[in-house]
Short mmCIF file of C-alpha atoms and ligand atoms in Angstrom, two decimals:
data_model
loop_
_atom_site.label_atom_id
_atom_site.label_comp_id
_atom_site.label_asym_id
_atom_site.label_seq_id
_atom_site.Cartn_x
_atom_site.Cartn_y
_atom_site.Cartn_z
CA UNK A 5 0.00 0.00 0.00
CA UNK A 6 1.59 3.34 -0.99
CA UNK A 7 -0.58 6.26 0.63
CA UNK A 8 1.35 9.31 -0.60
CA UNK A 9 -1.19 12.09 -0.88
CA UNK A 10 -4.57 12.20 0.57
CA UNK A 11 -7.66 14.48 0.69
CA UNK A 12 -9.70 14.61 3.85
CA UNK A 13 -12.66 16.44 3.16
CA UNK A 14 -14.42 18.54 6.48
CA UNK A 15 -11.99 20.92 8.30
CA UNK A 16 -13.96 20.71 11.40
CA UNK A 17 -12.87 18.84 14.75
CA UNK A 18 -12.27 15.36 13.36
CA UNK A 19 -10.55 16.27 9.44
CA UNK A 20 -8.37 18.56 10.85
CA UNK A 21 -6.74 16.14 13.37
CA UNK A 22 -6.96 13.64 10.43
CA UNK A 23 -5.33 15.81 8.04
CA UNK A 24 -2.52 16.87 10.50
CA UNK A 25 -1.43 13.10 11.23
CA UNK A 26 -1.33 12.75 7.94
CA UNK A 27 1.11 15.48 7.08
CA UNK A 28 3.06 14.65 10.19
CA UNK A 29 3.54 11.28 8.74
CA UNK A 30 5.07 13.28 5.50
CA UNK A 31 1.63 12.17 3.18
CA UNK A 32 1.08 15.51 0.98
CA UNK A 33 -2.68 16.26 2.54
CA UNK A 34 -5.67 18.78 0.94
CA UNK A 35 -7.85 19.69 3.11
CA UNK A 36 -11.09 20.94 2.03
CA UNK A 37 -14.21 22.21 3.67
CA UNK A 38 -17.43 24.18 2.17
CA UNK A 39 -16.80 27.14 4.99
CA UNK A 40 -13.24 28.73 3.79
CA UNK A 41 -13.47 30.16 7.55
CA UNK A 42 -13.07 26.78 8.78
CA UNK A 43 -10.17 26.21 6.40
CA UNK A 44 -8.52 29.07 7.52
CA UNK A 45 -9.43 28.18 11.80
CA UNK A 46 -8.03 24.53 10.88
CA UNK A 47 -4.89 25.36 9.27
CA UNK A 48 -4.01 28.07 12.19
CA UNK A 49 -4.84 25.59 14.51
CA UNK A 50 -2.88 23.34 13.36
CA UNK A 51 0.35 25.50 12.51
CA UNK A 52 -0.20 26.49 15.95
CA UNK A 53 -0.03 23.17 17.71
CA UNK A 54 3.05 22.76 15.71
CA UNK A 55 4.76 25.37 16.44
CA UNK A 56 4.24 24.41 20.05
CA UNK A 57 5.48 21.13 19.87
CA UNK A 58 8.64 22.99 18.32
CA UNK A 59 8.70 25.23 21.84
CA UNK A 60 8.72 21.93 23.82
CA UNK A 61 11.02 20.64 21.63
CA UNK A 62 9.11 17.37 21.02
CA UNK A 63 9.34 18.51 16.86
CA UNK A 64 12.96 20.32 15.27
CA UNK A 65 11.64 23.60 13.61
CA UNK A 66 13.11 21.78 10.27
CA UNK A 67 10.55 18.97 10.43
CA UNK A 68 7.89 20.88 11.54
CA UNK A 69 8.50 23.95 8.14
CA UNK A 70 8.49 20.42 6.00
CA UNK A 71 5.10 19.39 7.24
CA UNK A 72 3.70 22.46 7.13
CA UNK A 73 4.68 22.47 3.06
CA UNK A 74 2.97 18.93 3.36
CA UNK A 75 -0.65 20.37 4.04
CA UNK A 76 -2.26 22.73 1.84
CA UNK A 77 -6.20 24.12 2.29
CA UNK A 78 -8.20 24.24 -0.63
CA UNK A 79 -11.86 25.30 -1.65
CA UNK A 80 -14.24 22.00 -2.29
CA UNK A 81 -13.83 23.27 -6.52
CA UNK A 82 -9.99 22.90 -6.65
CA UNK A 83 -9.78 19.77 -5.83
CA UNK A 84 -7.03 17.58 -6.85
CA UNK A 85 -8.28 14.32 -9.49
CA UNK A 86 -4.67 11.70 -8.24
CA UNK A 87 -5.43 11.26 -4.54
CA UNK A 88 -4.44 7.95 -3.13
CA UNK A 89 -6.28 8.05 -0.36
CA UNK A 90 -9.84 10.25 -0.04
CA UNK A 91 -11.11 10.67 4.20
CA UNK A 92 -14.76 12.43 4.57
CA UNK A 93 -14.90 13.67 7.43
CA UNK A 94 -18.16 16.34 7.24
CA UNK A 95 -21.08 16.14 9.10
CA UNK A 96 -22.86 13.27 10.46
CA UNK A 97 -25.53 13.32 8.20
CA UNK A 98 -25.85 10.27 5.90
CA UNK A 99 -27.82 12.01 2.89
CA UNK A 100 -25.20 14.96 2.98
CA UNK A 101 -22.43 12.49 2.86
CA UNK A 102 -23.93 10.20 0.59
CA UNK A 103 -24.50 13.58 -2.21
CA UNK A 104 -20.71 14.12 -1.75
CA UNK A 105 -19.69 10.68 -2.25
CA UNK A 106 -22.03 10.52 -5.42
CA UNK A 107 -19.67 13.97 -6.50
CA UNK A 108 -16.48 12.80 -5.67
CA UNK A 109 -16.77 9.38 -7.72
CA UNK A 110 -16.96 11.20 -10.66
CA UNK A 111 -14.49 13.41 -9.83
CA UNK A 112 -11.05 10.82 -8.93
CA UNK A 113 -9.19 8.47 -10.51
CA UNK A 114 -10.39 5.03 -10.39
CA UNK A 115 -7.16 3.76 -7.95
CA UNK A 116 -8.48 6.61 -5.50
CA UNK A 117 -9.58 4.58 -2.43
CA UNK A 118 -12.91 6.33 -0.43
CA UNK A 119 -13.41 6.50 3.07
CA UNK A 120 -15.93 8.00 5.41
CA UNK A 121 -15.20 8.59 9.42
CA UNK A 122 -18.13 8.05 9.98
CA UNK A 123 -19.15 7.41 13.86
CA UNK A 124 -22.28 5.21 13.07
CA UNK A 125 -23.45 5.06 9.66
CA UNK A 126 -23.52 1.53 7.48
CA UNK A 127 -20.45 2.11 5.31
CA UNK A 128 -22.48 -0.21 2.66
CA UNK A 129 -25.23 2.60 2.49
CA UNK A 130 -23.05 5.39 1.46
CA UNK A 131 -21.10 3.15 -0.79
CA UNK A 132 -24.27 2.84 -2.72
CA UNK A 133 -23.98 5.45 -4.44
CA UNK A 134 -20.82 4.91 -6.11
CA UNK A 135 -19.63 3.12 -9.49
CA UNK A 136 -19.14 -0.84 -8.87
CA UNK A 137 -15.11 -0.69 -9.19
CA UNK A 138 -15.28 2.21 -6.49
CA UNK A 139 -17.37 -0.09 -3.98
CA UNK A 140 -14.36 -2.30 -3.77
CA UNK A 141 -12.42 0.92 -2.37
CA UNK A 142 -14.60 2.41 -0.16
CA UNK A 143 -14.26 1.53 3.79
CA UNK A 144 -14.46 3.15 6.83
CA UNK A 145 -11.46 4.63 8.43
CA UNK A 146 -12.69 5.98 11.71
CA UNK A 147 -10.07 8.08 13.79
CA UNK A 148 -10.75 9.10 17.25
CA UNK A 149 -11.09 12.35 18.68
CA UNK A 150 -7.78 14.15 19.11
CA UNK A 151 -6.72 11.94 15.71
CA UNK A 152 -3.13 12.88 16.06
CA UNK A 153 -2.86 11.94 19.17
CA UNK A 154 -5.29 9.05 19.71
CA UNK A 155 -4.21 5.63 18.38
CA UNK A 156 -7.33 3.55 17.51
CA UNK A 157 -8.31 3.35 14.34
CA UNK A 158 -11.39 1.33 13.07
CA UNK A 159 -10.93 -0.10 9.78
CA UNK A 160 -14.60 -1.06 8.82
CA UNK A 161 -15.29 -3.21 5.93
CA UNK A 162 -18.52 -3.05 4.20
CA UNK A 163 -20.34 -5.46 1.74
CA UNK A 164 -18.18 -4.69 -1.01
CA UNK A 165 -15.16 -3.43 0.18
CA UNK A 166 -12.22 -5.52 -0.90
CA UNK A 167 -10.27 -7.65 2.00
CA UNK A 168 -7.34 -7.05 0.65
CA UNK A 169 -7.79 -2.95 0.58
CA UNK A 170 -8.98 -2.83 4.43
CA UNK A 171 -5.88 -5.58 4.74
CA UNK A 172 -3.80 -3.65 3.37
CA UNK A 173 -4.29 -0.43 5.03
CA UNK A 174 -4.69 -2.19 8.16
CA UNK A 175 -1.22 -3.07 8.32
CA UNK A 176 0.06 0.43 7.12
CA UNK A 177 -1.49 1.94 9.67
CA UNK A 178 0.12 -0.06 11.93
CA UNK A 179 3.17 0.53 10.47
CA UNK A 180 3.02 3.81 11.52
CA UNK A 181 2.11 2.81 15.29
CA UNK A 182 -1.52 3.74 14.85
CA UNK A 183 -3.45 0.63 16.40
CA UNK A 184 -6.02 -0.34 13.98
CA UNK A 185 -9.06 -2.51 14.64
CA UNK A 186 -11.26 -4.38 11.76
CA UNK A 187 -14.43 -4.02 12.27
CA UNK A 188 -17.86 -5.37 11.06
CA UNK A 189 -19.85 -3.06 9.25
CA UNK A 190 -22.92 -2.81 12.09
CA UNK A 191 -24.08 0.08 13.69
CA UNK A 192 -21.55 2.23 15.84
CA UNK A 193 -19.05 -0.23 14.80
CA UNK A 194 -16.95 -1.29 18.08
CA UNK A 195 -16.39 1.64 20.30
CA UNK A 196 -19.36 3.98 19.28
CA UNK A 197 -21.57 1.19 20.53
CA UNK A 198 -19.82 0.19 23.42
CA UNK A 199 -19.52 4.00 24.43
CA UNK A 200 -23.34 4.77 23.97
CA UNK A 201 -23.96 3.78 27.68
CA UNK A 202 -20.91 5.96 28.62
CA UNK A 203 -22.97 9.01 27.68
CA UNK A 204 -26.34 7.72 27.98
CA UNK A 205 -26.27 6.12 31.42
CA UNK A 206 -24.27 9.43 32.97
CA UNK A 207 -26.99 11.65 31.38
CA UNK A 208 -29.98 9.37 32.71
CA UNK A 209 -28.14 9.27 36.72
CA UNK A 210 -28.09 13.43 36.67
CA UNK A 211 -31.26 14.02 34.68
CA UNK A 212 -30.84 17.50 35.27
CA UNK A 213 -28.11 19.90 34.30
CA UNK A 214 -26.48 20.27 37.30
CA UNK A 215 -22.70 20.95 37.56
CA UNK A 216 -21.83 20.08 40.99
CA UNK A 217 -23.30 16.22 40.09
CA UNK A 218 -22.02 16.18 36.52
CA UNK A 219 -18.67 16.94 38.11
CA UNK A 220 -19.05 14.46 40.87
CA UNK A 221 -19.62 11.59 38.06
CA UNK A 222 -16.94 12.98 35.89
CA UNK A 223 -14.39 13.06 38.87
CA UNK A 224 -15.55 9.54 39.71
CA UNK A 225 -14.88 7.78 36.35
CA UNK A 226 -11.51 9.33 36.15
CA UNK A 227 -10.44 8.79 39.73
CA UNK A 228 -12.23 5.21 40.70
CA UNK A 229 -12.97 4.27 36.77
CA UNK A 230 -9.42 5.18 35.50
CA UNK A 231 -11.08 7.12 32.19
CA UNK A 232 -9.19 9.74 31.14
CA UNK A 233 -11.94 11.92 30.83
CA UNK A 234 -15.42 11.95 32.22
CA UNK A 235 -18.58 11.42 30.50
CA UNK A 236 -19.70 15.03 30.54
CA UNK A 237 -15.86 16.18 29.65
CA UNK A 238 -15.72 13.93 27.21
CA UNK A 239 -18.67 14.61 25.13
CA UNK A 240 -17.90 18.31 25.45
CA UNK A 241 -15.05 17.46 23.52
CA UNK A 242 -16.96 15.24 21.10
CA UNK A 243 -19.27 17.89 20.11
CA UNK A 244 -22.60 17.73 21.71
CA UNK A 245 -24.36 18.29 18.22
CA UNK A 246 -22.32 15.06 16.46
CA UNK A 247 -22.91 13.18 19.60
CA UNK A 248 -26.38 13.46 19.67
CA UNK A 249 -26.43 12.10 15.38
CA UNK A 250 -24.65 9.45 16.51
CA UNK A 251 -26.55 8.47 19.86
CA UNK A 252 -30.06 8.83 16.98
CA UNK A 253 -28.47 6.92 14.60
CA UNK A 254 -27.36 3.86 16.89
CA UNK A 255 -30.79 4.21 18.76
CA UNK A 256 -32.86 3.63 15.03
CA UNK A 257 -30.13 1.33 14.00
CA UNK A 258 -30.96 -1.43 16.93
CA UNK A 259 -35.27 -0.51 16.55
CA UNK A 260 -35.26 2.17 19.00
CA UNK A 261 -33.50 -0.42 21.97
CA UNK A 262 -33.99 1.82 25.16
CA UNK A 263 -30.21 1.45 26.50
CA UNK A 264 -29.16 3.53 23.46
CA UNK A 265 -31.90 6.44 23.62
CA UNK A 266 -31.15 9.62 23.12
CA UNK A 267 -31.72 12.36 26.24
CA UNK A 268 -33.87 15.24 26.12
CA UNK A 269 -30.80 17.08 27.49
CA UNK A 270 -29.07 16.32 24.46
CA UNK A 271 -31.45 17.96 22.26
CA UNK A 272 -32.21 21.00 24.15
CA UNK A 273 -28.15 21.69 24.05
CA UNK A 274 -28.46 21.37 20.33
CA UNK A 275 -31.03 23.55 19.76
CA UNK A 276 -29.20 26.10 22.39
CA UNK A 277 -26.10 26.03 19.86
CA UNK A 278 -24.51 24.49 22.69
CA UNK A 279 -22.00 22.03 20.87
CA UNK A 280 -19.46 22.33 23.41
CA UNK A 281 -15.86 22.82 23.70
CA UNK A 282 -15.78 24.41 19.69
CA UNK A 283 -17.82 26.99 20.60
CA UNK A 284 -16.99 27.16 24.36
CA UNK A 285 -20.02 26.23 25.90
CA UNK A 286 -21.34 22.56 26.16
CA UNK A 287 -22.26 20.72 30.06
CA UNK A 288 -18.69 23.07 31.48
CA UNK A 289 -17.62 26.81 30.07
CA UNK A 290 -14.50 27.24 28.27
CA UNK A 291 -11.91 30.59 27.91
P1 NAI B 19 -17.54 19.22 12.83
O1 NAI B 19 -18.92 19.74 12.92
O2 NAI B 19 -16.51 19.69 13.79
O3 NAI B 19 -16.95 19.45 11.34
C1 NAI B 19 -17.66 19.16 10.17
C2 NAI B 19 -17.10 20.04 9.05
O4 NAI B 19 -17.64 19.59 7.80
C3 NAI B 19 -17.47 21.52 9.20
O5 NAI B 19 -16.27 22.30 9.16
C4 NAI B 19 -18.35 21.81 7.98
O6 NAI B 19 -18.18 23.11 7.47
C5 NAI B 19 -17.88 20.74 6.99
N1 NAI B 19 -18.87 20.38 5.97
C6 NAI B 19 -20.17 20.09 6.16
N2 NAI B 19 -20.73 19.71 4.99
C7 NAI B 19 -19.74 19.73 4.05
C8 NAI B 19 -19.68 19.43 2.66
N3 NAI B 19 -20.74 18.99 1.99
N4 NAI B 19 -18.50 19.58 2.01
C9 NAI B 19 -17.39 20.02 2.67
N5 NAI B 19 -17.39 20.32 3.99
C10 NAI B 19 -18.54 20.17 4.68
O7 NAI B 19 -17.69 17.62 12.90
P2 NAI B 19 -16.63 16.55 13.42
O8 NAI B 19 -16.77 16.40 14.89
O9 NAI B 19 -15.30 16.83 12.85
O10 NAI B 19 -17.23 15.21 12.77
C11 NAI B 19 -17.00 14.91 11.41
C12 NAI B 19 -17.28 13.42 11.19
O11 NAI B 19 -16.41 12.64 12.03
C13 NAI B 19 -18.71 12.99 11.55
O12 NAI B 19 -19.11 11.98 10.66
C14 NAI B 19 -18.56 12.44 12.97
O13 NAI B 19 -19.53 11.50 13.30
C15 NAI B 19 -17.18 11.78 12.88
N6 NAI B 19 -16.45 11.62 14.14
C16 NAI B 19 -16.48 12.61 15.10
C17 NAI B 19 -15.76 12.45 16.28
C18 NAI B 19 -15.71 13.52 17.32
O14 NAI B 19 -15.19 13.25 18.42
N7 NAI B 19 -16.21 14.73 17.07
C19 NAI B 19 -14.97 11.22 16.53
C20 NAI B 19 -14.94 10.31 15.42
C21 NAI B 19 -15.68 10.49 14.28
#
């Protein structure tokens, strides 16, 4: 497998930590989103978190002026046709990301492999709507939230994706001491499934938003639980607004099972415009 320049489409929270492991692995990345005020936020963001690991002399300031010529931003019309390797990474929203799939198959060459980072959508539904040769290179490839930092990486293969592809990238991943895991194509794949009742049962114990308690669970998970984060941290980081598609989307996958059901809390933060930790509000306030 020889992954040498990829697009990830979405500059948002997810294809922006995508696109910078990429470059930081020395793959020549485009990264595209429909808002060019996103592009713009993403590739300062990222320059920034560069040039910090440069202060704490974790990166030489020679590496890190090579990567940055590595990544480029780019409007969703310039796109370039020879990608290797294509990530979407937009919104959770499968008719949105099935319409760009639909685009982008005419658009790239027909070795250009496809895949969606998707939380929770069937992989073999979006590949529906490409040509039959592109089926065989369309997976799911999804990255976890920081993606540079984070190591898991599902590789999901749907009804027509060819073994050998998700094989293949499987082990170049690893390669490159990511830790992938194959997955079946099925709703929330491993960890989005498993995590539902991370969220779901923390919402259901407070009911209410009420810090002091949402605190008191968070502080418990990380200091009797060993987590990392806490529920309410952790989907603050998430994105309360993708959380939310992917808790509906899991819930309607398994016929509305009730230990995947959404919360009203959930909801009425969405509607608020409270996604969280992007736009500094979410369960906690940010500076
Ligand atoms: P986000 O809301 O931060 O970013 C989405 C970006 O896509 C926005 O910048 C938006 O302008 C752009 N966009 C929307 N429609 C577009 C289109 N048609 N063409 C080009 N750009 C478009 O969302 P986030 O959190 O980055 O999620 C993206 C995907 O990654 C979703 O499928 C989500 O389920 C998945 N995901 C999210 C994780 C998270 O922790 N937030 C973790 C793993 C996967």
């Amino acid at each position: 497998m020889n992954i040498q320049k990829v697009v990830v489409i979405g500059a948002g929270t997810m294809g922006s930590g995508i696109a910078q492991w990429f470059a930081q692995e020395m793959c020549y990345v485009e990264l595209i989103d429909n808002s060019s005020e996103q592009l713009q936020k993403a590739l300062s963001s990222i320059h920034s978190s560069w040039d910090k690991l440069v202060e704490k002399e974790k990166l030489t300031s020679c590496k890190v002026s090579q990567m940055k010529k590595f990544l480029e931003i780019k409007s969703v019309e310039n796109i370039s046709k020879d990608a290797d390797l294509v990530i979407e990474a937009i919104i959770e929203n499968l008719e949105v990301k099935k319409e760009l799939f639909k685009k982008l198959d005419q658009h790239f060459e027909p070795h250009t492999i496809f895949a969606s980072n998707t939380s929770s959508f069937p992989i073999e539904l979006m590949a529906e709507v490409v040509t039959k040769t592109r089926k065989e290179r369309f997976l799911g490839l999804h990255f976890f939230n920081p993606a540079p930092i984070m190591k898991l990486v599902e590789v999901i293969k749907g009804r027509d994706s060819a073994p050998k592809i998700c094989e293949d990238l499987y082990q170049w991943f690893e390669s490159r001491k990511k830790m992938p895991a194959m997955c079946k194509d099925s709703p929330g794949f491993i960890v989005n499934r498993v995590a539902r009742n991370f969220y779901g049962e923390p919402l259901r114990i407070v009911e209410t938003e009420d810090e002091v308690k949402m605190k008191e669970v968070d502080s418990i998970l990380k200091t009797v639980g060993g987590f990392k984060m806490g529920p309410f941290e952790l989907m603050d980081l998430i994105g309360i607004d993708v959380n939310y598609s992917v808790t509906c989307s899991v819930w309607e996958a398994y016929d509305k099972e009730p230990r995947f059901a959404p919360h009203t809390l959930q909801k009425k933060m969405v509607d608020e415009k409270r996604f969280g930790r992007k736009v500094k509000h979410g369960f906690y306030k940010y500076d």
